[in-house]
Short mmCIF file of C-alpha atoms (C1' of nucleotides) in Angstrom, two decimals:
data_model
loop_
_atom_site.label_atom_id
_atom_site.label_comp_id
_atom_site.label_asym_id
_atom_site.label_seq_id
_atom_site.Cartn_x
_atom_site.Cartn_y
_atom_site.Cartn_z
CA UNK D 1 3.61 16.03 48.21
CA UNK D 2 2.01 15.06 44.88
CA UNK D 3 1.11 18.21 44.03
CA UNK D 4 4.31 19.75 42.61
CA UNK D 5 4.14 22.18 40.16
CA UNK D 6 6.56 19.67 38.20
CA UNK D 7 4.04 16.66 38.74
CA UNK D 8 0.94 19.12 37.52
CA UNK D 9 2.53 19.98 34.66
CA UNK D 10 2.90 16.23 33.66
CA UNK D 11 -0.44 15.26 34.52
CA UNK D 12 -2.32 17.99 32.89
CA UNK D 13 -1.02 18.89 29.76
CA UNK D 14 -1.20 15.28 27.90
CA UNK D 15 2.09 16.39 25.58
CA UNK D 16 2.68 20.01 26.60
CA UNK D 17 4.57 20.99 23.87
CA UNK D 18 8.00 22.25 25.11
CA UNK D 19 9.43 25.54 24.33
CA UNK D 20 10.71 25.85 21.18
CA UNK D 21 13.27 27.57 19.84
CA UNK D 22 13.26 29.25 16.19
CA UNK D 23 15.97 26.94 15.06
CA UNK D 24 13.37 23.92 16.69
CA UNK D 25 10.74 25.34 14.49
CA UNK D 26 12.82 25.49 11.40
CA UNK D 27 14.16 21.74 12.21
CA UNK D 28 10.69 20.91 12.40
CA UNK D 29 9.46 22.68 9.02
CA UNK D 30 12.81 20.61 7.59
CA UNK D 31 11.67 17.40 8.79
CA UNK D 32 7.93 17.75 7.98
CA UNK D 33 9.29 18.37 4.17
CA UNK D 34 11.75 15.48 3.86
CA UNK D 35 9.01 13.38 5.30
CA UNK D 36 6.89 14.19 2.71
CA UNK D 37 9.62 13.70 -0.20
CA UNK D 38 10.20 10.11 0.92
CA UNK D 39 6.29 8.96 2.52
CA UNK D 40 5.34 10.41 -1.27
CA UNK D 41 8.44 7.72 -3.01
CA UNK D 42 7.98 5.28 -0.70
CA UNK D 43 4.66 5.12 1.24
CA UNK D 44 4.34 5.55 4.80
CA UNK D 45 5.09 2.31 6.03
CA UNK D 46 7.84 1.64 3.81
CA UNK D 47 9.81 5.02 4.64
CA UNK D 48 12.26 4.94 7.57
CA UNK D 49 12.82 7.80 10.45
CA UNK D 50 16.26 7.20 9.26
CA UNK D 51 16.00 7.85 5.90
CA UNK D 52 13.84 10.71 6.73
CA UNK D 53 16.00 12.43 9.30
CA UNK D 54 18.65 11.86 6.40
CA UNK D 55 16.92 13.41 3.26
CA UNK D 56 16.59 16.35 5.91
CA UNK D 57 20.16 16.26 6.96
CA UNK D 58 19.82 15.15 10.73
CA UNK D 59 20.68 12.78 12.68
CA UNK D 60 17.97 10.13 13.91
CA UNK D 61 18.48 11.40 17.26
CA UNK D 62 17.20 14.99 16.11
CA UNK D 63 14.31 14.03 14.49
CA UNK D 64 13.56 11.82 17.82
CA UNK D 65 13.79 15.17 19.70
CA UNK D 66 10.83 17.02 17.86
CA UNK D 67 8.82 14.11 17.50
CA UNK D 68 7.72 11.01 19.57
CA UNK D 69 7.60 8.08 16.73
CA UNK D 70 7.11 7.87 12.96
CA UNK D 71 3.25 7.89 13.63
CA UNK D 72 3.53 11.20 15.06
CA UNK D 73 5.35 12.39 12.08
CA UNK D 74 2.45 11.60 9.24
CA UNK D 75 0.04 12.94 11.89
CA UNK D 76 1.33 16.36 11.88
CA UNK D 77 1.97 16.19 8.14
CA UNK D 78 -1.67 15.00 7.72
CA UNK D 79 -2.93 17.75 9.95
CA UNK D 80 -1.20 20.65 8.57
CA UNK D 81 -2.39 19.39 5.37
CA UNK D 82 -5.98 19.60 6.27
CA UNK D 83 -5.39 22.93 7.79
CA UNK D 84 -3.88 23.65 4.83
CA UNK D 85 -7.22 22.14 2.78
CA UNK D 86 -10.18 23.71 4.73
CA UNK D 87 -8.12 27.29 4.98
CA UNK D 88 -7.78 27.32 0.85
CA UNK D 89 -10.41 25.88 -0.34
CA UNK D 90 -13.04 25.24 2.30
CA UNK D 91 -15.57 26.69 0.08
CA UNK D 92 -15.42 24.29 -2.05
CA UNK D 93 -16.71 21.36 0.52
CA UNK D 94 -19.37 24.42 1.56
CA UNK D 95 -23.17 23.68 0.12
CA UNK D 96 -23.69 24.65 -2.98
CA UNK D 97 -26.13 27.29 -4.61
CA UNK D 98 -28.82 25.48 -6.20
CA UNK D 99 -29.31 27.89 -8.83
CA UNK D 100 -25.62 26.86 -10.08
CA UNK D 101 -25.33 24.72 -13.47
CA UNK D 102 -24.67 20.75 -12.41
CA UNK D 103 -21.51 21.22 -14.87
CA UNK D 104 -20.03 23.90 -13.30
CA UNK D 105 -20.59 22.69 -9.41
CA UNK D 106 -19.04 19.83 -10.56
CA UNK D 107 -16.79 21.20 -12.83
CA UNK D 108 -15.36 24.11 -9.71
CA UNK D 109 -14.84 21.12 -7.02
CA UNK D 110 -13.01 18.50 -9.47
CA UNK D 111 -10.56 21.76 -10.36
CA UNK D 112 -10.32 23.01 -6.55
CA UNK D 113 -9.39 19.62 -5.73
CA UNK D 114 -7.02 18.54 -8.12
CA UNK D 115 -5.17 21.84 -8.19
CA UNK D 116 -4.70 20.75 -4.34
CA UNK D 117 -3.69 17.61 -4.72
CA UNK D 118 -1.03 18.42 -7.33
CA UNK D 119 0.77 21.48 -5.31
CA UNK D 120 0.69 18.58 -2.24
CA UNK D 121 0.88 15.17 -3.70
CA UNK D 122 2.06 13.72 -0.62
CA UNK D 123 -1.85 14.11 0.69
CA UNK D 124 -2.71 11.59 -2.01
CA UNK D 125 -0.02 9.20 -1.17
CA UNK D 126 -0.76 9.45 2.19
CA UNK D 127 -4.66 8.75 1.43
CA UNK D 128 -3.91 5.94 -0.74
CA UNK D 129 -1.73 3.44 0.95
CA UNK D 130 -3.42 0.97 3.23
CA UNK D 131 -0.31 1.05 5.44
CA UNK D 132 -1.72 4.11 6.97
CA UNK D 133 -1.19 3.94 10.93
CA UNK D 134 -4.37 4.42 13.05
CA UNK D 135 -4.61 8.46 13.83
CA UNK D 136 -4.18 8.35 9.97
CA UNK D 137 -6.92 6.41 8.89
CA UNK D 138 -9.17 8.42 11.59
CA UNK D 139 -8.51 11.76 9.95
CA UNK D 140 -9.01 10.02 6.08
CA UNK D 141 -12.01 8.46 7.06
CA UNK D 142 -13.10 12.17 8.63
CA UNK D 143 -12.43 13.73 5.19
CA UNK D 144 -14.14 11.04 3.60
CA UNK D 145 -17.58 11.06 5.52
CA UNK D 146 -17.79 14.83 5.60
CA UNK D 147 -17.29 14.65 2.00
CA UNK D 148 -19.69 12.08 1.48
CA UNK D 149 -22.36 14.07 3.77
CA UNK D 150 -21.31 17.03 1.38
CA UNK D 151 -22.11 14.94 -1.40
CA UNK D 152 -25.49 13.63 -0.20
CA UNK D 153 -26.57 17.37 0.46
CA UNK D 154 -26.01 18.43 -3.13
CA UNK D 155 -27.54 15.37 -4.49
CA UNK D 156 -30.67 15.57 -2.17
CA UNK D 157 -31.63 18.56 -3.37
CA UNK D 158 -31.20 17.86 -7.09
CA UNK D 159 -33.34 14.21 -6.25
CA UNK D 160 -36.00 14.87 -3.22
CA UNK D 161 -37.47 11.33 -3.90
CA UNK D 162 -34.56 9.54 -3.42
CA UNK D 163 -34.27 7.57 -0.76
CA UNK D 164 -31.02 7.91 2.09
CA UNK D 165 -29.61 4.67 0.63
CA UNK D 166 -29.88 5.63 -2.64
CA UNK D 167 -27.89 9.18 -1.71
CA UNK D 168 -25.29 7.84 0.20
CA UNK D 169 -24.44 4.98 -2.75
CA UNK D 170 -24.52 7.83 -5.59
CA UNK D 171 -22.40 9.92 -3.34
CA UNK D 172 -19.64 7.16 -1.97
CA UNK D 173 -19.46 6.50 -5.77
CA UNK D 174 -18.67 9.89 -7.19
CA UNK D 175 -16.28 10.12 -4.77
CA UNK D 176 -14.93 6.83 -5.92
CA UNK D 177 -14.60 8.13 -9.54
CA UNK D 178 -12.61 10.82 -8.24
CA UNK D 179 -10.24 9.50 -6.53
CA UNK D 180 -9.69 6.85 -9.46
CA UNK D 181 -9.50 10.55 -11.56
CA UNK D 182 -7.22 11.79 -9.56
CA UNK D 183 -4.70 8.59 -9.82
CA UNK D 184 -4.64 9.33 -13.67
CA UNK D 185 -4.79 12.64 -13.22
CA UNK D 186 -1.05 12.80 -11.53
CA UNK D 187 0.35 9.84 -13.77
CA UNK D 188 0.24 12.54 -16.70
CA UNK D 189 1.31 16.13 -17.66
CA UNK D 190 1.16 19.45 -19.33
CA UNK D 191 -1.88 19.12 -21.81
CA UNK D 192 -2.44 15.14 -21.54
CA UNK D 193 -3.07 15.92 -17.48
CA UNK D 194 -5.75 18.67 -18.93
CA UNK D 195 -7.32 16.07 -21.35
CA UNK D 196 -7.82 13.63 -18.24
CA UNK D 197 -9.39 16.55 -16.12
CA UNK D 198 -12.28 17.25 -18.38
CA UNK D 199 -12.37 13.53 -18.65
CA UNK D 200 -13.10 12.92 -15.21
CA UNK D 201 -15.47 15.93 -14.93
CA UNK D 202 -17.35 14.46 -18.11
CA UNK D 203 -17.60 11.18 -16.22
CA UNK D 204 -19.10 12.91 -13.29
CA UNK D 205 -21.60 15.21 -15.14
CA UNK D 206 -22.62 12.29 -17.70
CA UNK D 207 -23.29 10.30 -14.33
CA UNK D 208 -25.09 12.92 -12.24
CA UNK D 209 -27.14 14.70 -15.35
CA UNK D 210 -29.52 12.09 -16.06
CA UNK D 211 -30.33 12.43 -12.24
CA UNK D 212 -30.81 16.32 -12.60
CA UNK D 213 -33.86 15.78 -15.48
CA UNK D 214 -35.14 19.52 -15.99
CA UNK D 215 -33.18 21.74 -14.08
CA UNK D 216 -32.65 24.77 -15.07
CA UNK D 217 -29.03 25.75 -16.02
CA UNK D 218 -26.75 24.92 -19.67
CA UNK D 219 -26.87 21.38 -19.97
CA UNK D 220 -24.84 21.63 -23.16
CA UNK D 221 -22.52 24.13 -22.03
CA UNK D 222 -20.68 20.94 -20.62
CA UNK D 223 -17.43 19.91 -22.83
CA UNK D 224 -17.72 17.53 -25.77
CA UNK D 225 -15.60 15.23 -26.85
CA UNK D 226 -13.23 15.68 -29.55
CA UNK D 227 -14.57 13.04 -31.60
CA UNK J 1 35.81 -31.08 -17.55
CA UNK J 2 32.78 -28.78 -17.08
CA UNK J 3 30.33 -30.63 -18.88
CA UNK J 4 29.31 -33.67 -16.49
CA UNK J 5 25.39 -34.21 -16.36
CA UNK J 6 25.55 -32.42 -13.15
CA UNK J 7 26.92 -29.23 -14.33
CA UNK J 8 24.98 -29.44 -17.15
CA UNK J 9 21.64 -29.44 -15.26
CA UNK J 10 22.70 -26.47 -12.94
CA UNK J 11 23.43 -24.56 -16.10
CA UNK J 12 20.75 -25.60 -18.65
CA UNK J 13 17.41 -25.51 -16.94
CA UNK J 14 17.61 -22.52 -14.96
CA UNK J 15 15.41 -23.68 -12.16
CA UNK J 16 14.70 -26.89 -12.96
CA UNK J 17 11.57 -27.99 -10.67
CA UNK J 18 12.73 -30.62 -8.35
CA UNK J 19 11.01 -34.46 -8.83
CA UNK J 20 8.43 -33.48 -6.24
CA UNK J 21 5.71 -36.34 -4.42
CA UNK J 22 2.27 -35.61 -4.34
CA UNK J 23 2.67 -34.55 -0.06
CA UNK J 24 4.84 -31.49 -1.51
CA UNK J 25 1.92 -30.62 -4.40
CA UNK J 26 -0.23 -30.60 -1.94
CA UNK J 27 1.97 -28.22 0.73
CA UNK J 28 2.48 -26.12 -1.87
CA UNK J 29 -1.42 -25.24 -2.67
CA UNK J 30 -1.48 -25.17 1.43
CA UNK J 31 1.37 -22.20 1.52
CA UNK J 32 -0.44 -20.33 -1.88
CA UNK J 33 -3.70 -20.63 0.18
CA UNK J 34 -2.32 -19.42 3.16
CA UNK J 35 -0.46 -17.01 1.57
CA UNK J 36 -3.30 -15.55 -0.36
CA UNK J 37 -5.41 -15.32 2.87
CA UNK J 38 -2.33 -13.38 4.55
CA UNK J 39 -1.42 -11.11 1.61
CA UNK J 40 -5.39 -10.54 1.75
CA UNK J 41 -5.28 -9.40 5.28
CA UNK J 42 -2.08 -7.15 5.67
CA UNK J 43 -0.88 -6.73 1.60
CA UNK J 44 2.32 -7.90 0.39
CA UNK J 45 5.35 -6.08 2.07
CA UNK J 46 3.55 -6.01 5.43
CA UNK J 47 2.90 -9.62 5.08
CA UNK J 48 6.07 -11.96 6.61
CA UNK J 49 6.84 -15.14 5.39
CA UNK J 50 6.78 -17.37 9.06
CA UNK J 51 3.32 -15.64 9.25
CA UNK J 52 2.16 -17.38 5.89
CA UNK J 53 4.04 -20.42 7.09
CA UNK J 54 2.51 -20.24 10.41
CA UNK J 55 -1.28 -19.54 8.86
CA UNK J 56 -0.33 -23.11 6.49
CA UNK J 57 0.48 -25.13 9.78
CA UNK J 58 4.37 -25.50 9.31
CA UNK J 59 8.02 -24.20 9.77
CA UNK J 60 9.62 -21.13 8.25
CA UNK J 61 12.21 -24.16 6.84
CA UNK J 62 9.54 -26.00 4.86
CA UNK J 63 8.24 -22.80 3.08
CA UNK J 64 11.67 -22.48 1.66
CA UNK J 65 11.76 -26.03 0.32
CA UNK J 66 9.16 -24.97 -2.45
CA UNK J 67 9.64 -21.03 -2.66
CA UNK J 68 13.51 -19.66 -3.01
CA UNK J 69 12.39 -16.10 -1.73
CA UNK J 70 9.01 -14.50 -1.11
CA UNK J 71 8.35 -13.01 -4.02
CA UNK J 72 8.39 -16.18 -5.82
CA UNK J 73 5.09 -17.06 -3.80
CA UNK J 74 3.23 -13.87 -5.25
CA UNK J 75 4.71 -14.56 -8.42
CA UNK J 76 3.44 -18.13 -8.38
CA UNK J 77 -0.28 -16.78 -6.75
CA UNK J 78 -0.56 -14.31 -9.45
CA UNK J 79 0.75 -16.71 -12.54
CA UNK J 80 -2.14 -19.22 -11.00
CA UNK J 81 -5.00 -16.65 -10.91
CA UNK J 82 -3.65 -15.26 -14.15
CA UNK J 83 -3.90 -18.66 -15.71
CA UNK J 84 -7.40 -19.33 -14.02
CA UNK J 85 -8.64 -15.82 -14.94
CA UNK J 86 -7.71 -16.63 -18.88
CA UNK J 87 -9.23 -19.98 -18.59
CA UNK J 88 -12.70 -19.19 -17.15
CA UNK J 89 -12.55 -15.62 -18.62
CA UNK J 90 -11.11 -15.65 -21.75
CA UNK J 91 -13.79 -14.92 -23.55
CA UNK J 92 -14.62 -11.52 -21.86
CA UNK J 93 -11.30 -9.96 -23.29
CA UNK J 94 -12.35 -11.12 -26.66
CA UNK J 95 -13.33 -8.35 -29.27
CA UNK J 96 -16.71 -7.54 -28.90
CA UNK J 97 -19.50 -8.30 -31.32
CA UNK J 98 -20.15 -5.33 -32.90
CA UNK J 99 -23.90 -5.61 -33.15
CA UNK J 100 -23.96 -6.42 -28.74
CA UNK J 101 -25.72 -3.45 -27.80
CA UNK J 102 -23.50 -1.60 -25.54
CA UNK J 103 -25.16 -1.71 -22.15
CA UNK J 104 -24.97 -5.65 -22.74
CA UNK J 105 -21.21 -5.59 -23.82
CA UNK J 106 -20.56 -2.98 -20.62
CA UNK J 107 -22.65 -5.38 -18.09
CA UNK J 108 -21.24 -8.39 -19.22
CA UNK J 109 -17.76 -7.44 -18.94
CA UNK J 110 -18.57 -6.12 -15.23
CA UNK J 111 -20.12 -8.92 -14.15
CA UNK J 112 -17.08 -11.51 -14.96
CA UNK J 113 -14.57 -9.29 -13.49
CA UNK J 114 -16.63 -8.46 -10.41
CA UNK J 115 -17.68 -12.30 -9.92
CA UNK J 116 -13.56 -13.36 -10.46
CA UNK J 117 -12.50 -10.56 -7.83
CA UNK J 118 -15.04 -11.59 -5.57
CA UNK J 119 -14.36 -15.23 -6.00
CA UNK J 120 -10.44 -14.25 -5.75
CA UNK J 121 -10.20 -11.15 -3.57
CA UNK J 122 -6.10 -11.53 -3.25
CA UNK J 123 -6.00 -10.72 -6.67
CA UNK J 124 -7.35 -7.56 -6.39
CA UNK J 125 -5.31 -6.84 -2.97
CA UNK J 126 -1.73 -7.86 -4.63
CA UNK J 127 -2.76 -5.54 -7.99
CA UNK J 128 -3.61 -2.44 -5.30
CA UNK J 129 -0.87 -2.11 -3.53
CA UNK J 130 2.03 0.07 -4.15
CA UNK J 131 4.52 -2.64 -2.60
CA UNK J 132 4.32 -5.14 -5.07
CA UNK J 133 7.76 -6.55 -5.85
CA UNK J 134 9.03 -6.27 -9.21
CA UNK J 135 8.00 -8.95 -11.45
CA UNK J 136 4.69 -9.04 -9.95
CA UNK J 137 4.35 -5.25 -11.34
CA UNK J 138 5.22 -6.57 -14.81
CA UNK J 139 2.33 -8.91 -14.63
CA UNK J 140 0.20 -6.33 -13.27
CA UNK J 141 1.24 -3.85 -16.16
CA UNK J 142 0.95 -6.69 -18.61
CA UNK J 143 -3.08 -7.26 -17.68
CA UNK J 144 -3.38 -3.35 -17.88
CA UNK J 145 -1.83 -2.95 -20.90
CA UNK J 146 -4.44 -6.32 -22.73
CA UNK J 147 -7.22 -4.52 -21.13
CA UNK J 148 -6.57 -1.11 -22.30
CA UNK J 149 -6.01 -2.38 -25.79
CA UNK J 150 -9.38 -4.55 -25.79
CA UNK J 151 -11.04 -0.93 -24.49
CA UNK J 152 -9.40 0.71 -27.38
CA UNK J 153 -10.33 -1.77 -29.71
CA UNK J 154 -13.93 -1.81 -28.92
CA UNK J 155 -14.13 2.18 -28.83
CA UNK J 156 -12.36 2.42 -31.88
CA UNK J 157 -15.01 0.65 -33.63
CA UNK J 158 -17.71 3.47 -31.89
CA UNK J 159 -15.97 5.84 -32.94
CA UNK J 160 -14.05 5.59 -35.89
CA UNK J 161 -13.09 9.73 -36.27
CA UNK J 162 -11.35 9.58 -32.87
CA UNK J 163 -7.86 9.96 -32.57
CA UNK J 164 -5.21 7.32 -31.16
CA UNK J 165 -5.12 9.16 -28.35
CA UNK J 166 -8.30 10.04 -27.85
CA UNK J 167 -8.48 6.31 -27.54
CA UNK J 168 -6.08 5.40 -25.08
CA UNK J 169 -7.04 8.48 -23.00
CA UNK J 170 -11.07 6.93 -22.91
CA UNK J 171 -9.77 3.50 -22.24
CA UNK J 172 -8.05 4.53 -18.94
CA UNK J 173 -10.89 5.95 -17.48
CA UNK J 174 -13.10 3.26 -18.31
CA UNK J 175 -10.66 0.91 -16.21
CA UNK J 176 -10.04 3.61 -14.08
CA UNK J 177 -14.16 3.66 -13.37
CA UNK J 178 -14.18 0.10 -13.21
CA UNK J 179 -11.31 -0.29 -10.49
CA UNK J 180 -12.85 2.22 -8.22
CA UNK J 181 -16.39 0.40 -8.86
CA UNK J 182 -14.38 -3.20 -7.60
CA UNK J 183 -13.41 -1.00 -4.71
CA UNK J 184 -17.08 -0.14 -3.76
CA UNK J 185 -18.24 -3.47 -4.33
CA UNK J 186 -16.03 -5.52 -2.63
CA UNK J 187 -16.58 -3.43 0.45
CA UNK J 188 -20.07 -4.10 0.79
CA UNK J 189 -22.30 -7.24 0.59
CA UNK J 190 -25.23 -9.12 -0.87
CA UNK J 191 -28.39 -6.53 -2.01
CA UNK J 192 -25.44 -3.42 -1.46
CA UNK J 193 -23.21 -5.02 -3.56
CA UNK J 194 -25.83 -5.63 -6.49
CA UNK J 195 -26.87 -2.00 -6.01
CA UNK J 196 -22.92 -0.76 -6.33
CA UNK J 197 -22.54 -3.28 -9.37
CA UNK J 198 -26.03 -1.80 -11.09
CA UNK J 199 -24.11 1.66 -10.21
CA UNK J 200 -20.63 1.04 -11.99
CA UNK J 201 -22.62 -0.69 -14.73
CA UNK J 202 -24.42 2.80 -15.39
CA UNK J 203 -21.52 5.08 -15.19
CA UNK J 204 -19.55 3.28 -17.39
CA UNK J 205 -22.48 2.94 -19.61
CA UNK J 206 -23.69 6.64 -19.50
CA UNK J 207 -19.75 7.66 -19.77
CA UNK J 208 -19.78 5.74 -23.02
CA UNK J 209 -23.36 6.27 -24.18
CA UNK J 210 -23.11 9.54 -25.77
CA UNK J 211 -19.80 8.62 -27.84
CA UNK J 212 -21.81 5.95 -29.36
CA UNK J 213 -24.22 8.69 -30.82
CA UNK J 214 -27.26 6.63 -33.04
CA UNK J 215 -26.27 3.03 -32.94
CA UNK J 216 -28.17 0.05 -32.97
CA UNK J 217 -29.62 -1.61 -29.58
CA UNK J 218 -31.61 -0.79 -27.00
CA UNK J 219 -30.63 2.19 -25.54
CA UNK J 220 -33.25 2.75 -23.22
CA UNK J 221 -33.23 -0.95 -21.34
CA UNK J 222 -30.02 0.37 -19.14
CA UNK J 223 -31.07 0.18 -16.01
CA UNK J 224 -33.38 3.00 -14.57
CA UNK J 225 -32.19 4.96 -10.80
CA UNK J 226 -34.39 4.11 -7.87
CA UNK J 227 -35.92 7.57 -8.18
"C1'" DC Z 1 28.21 36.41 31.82
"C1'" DC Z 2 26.52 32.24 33.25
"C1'" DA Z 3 23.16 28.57 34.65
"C1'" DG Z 4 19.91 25.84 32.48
"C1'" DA Z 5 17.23 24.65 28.67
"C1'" DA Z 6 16.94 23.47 23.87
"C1'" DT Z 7 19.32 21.51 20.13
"C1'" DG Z 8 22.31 18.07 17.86
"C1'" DC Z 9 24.77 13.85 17.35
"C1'" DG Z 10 25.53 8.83 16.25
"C1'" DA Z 11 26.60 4.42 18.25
"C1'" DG Z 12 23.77 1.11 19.91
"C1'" DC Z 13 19.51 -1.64 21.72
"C1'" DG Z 14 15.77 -4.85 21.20
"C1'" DA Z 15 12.55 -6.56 18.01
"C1'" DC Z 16 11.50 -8.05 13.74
"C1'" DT Z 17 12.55 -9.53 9.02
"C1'" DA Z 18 13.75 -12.83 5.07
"C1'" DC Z 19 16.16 -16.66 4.82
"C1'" DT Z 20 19.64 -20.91 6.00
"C1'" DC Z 21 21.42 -25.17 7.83
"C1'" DG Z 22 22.00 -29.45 9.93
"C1'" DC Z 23 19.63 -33.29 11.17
"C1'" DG Z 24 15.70 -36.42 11.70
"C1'" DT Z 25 11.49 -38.58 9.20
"C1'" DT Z 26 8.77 -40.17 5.32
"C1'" DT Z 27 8.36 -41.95 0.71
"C1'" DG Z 28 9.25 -43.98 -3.82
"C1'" DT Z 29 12.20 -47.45 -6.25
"C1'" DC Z 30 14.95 -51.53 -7.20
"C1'" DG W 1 14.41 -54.28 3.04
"C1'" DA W 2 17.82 -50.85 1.65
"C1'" DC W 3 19.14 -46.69 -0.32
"C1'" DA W 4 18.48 -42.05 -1.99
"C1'" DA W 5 15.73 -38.37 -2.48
"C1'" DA W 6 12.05 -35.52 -0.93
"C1'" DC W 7 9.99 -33.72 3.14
"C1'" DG W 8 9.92 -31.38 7.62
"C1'" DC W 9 11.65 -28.94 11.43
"C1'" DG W 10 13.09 -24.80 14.30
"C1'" DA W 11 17.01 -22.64 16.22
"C1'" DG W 12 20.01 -19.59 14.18
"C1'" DT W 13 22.16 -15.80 10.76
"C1'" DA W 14 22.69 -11.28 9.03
"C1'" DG W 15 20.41 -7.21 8.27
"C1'" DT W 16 17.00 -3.45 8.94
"C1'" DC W 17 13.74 -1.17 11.58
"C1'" DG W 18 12.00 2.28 15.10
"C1'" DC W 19 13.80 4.31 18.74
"C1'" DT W 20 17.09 5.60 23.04
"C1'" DC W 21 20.87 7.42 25.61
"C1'" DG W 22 24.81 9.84 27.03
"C1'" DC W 23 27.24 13.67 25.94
"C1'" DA W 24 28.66 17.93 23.28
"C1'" DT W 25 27.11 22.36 21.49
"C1'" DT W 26 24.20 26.48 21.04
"C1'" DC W 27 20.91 29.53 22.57
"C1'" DT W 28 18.37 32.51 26.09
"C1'" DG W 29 16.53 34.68 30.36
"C1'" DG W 30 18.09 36.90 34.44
#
DNA sequence: CCAGAATGCGAGCGACTACTCGCGTTTGTC
DNA sequence: GACAAACGCGAGTAGTCGCTCGCATTCTGG
């Protein structure tokens, strides 16, 4: 008889996720954490389980019990992060009210997006690395087309006559220049990290304004230079 | 006694290159080849030394005759492109002319880093990662730090008011902008690529453009958007 | 209170790594 | 042609990795 509830159960539910304990769930938390101290020092594919399940204060043989393989470890991190992302600041990847300033669109998703990346810089070193296992790359290459889409949207409607090319270039490099503003952004601090913020936004607005032509909106509201 | 000619050549040269024939000359451009191609595919760390050997055509054994570890076979593929890049480059990390308009200063400087990193994509893959072993990093930082100071050299003469830091800040973000840009272009080919150069050309240039306030040149020959 | 499940441990397994060693072959030199 | 040095090989070494297994402990539903 193939049709035991035991045999159901392990055909249906791909993983059914057994039942957990509190103390499971708390393990868990523990381990997601100390995965992210060391993926963030290390990278992903130069961290260990073991040195994971040690920064949490388990043995390997724990961490083995809550999840499958190291894989499944950054997946979970990576999802809860995204969770994490749309739930805070999903408005900021929503379209964008045409009647806003270029400066402050800009200006609104370079903040919401940095101040992310700073309270959880294990996203970016997660992002970053090219040692990133497949799920991974899947979910980073997610963020990065429905960004990119985002993108296009916002820049369509500032140039109608641009062609789709022409959109999806301007908007894969803007993205670009944000990510390489991020990477300075979090190799400085305190006022110096500020400085390299309106740098980057400066960047983005100098890039995208010329595009705008007569729009209505402050066009010199946007932050000078000290010089 | 201590001092036969033996002892003395173990202790004076510190690795005295071995009398090599021309056969191990030529293995040895065969493993940096075949090294390059592998650290191209996989990066550094992930990249194992019987795969490099394997990808030249011989034994684990014969690498070691010419490389004592594997980091000695980056180090040697990055002194080599280093030494090539100064050769057919040089002149690019020269102080500007003052009186080069700065859209041809801006372009030129693109276009011979973009044509190297094409010609040489390993470079840019060994510079990436985060795995790099340790004296490679020193090189790395070493480039950086000449091509910040050239940055700061040539913005100090736009803008003579601005401070020291100022400087320094600007100069990041302009290689910043320019390593994301290498990103984008290396990822796509022939008309794309020109497109993505023509774009990193024009943020760099409209980042820089306003700091230069009324200067002599030709402002308006930068090159115009599609739209 | 007690059976069974969930949790916890850590020695250990197989696979992979960078790297070595002993021995045979090729090459330059006198 | 002989001798030494350079070249070439590939099985083998020690170490690390992700991961497993058997067994002890703690929790929980009935």
């Amino acid at each position: 008889m193939p049709d035991t509830p035991e045999t159901q159960e392990k055909d249906r539910g791909k993983e059914q996720p057994r039942r957990r304990q509190a103390r499971g769930e708390r393990r868990i938390a523990q381990l997601l954490e100390a995965a992210a101290s060391v993926f963030c020092s290390s990278g992903y594919a130069a961290a260990s389980t073991n040195a994971i399940a040690r920064e949490a204060g388990v043995s390997p043989g724990t961490l083995y019990q809550f999840f499958p393989n190291k894989e499944a470890i950054a997946i979970e991190l990576g999802d809860r992060l995204m969770h994490e992302m749309r739930e805070t600041y999903g408005a900021a990847l929503a379209p964008v009210d045409p009647a806003t300033p270029l400066a402050d669109a800009v200006g609104a998703v370079v903040d919401r997006f940095i101040a992310f990346t700073t309270e959880h810089p294990v996203f970016f070193a997660l992002m970053k690395g090219p040692d990133t296992p497949g799920r991974m790359a899947e979910e980073h290459d997610a963020l990065h087309s429905t960004l990119v889409t985002r993108i296009e949207e916002l820049l369509g409607s500032l140039l109608p006559d641009a062609s789709a090319a022409d959109l999806t270039r301007m908007a894969h490099v803007c993205l670009g220049i944000h990510k390489a503003g991020l990477e300075l952004v979090l190799t400085h601090e305190g006022a110096e990290r500020e400085a390299y913020v309106r740098e980057v936004k400066d960047v983005l607005i100098r890039y995208l304004e010329p595009l705008a032509g007569a729009r209505p909106g402050t066009p010199d509201e946007r932050s000078a230079p000290e010089a």
